[in-house]
Short mmCIF file of C-alpha atoms in Angstrom, two decimals:
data_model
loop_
_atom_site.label_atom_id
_atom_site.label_comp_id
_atom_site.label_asym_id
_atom_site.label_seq_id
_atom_site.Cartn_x
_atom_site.Cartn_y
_atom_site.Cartn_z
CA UNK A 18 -10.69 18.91 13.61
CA UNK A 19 -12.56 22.10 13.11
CA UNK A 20 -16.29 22.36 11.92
CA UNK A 21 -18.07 25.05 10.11
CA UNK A 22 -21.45 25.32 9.38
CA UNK A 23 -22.79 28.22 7.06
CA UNK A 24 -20.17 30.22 8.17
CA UNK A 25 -19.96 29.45 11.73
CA UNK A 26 -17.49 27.66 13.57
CA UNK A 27 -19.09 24.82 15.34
CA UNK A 28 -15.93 22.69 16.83
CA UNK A 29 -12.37 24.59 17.05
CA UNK A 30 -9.32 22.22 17.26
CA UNK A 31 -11.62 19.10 18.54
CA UNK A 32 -9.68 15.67 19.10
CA UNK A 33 -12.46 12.63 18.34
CA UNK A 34 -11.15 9.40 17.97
CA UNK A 35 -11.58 7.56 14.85
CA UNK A 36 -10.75 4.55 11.96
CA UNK A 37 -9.80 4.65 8.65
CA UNK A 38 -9.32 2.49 5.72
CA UNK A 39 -7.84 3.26 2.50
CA UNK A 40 -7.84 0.67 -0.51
CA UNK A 41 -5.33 -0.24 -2.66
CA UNK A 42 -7.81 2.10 -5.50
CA UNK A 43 -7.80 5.09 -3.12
CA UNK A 44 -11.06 4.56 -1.85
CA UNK A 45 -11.81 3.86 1.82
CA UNK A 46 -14.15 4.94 4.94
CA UNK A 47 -13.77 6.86 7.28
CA UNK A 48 -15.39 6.44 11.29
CA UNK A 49 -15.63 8.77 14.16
CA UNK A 50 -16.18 6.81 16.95
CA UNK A 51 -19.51 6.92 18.46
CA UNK A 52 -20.50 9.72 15.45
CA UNK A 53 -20.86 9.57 11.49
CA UNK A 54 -19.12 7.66 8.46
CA UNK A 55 -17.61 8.75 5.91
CA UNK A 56 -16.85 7.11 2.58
CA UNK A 57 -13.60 8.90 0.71
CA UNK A 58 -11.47 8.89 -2.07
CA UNK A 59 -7.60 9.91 -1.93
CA UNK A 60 -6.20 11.87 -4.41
CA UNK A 61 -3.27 9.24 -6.27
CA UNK A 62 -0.39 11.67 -5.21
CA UNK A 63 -1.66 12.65 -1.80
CA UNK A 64 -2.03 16.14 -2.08
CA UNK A 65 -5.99 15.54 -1.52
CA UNK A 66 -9.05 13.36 -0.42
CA UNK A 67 -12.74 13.68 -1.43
CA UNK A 68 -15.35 12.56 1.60
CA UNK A 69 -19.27 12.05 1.87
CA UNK A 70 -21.14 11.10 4.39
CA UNK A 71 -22.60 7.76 4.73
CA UNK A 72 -24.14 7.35 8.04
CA UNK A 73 -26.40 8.50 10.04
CA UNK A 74 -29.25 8.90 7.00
CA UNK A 75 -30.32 12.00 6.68
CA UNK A 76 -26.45 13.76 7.09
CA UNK A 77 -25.44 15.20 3.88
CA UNK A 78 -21.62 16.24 4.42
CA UNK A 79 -19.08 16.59 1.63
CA UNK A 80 -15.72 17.98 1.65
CA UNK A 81 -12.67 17.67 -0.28
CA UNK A 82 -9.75 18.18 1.97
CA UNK A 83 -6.24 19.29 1.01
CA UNK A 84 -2.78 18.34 1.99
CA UNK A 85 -1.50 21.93 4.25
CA UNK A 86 1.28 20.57 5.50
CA UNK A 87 4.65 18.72 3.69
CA UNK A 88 4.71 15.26 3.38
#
């Protein structure tokens, strides 16, 4: 995983172990172990997922990630 914040990169290629679950209507969560949650949605073909934080309060995070490598 890499971070940026405003710019910056905070984390470079950082391994942190985590679960996920995705539901049968794309949505799911997301949780780093021992760090924040996430609460996503996957794009139907794959190619994408959308993610917000949902834990710790006060952590306002939201991405939408896309597929870079093939399938």
């Amino acid at each position: 995983m890499t971070f940026r914040l405003g710019g910056v990169t905070v984390l470079e290629n950082a391994v942190s172990p985590l679960s996920y679950i995705v539901n049968a209507d794309c949505t799911g969560s997301i949780t780093v172990t021992n760090g924040p949650s996430f609460g996503i949605f996957v794009a139907p073909d794959g190619e994408s997922f959308a993610e917000i934080s949902t834990a710790p309060p006060g952590n306002v995070v939201s991405d939408i990630a896309h597929r870079v490598s093939r399938k």
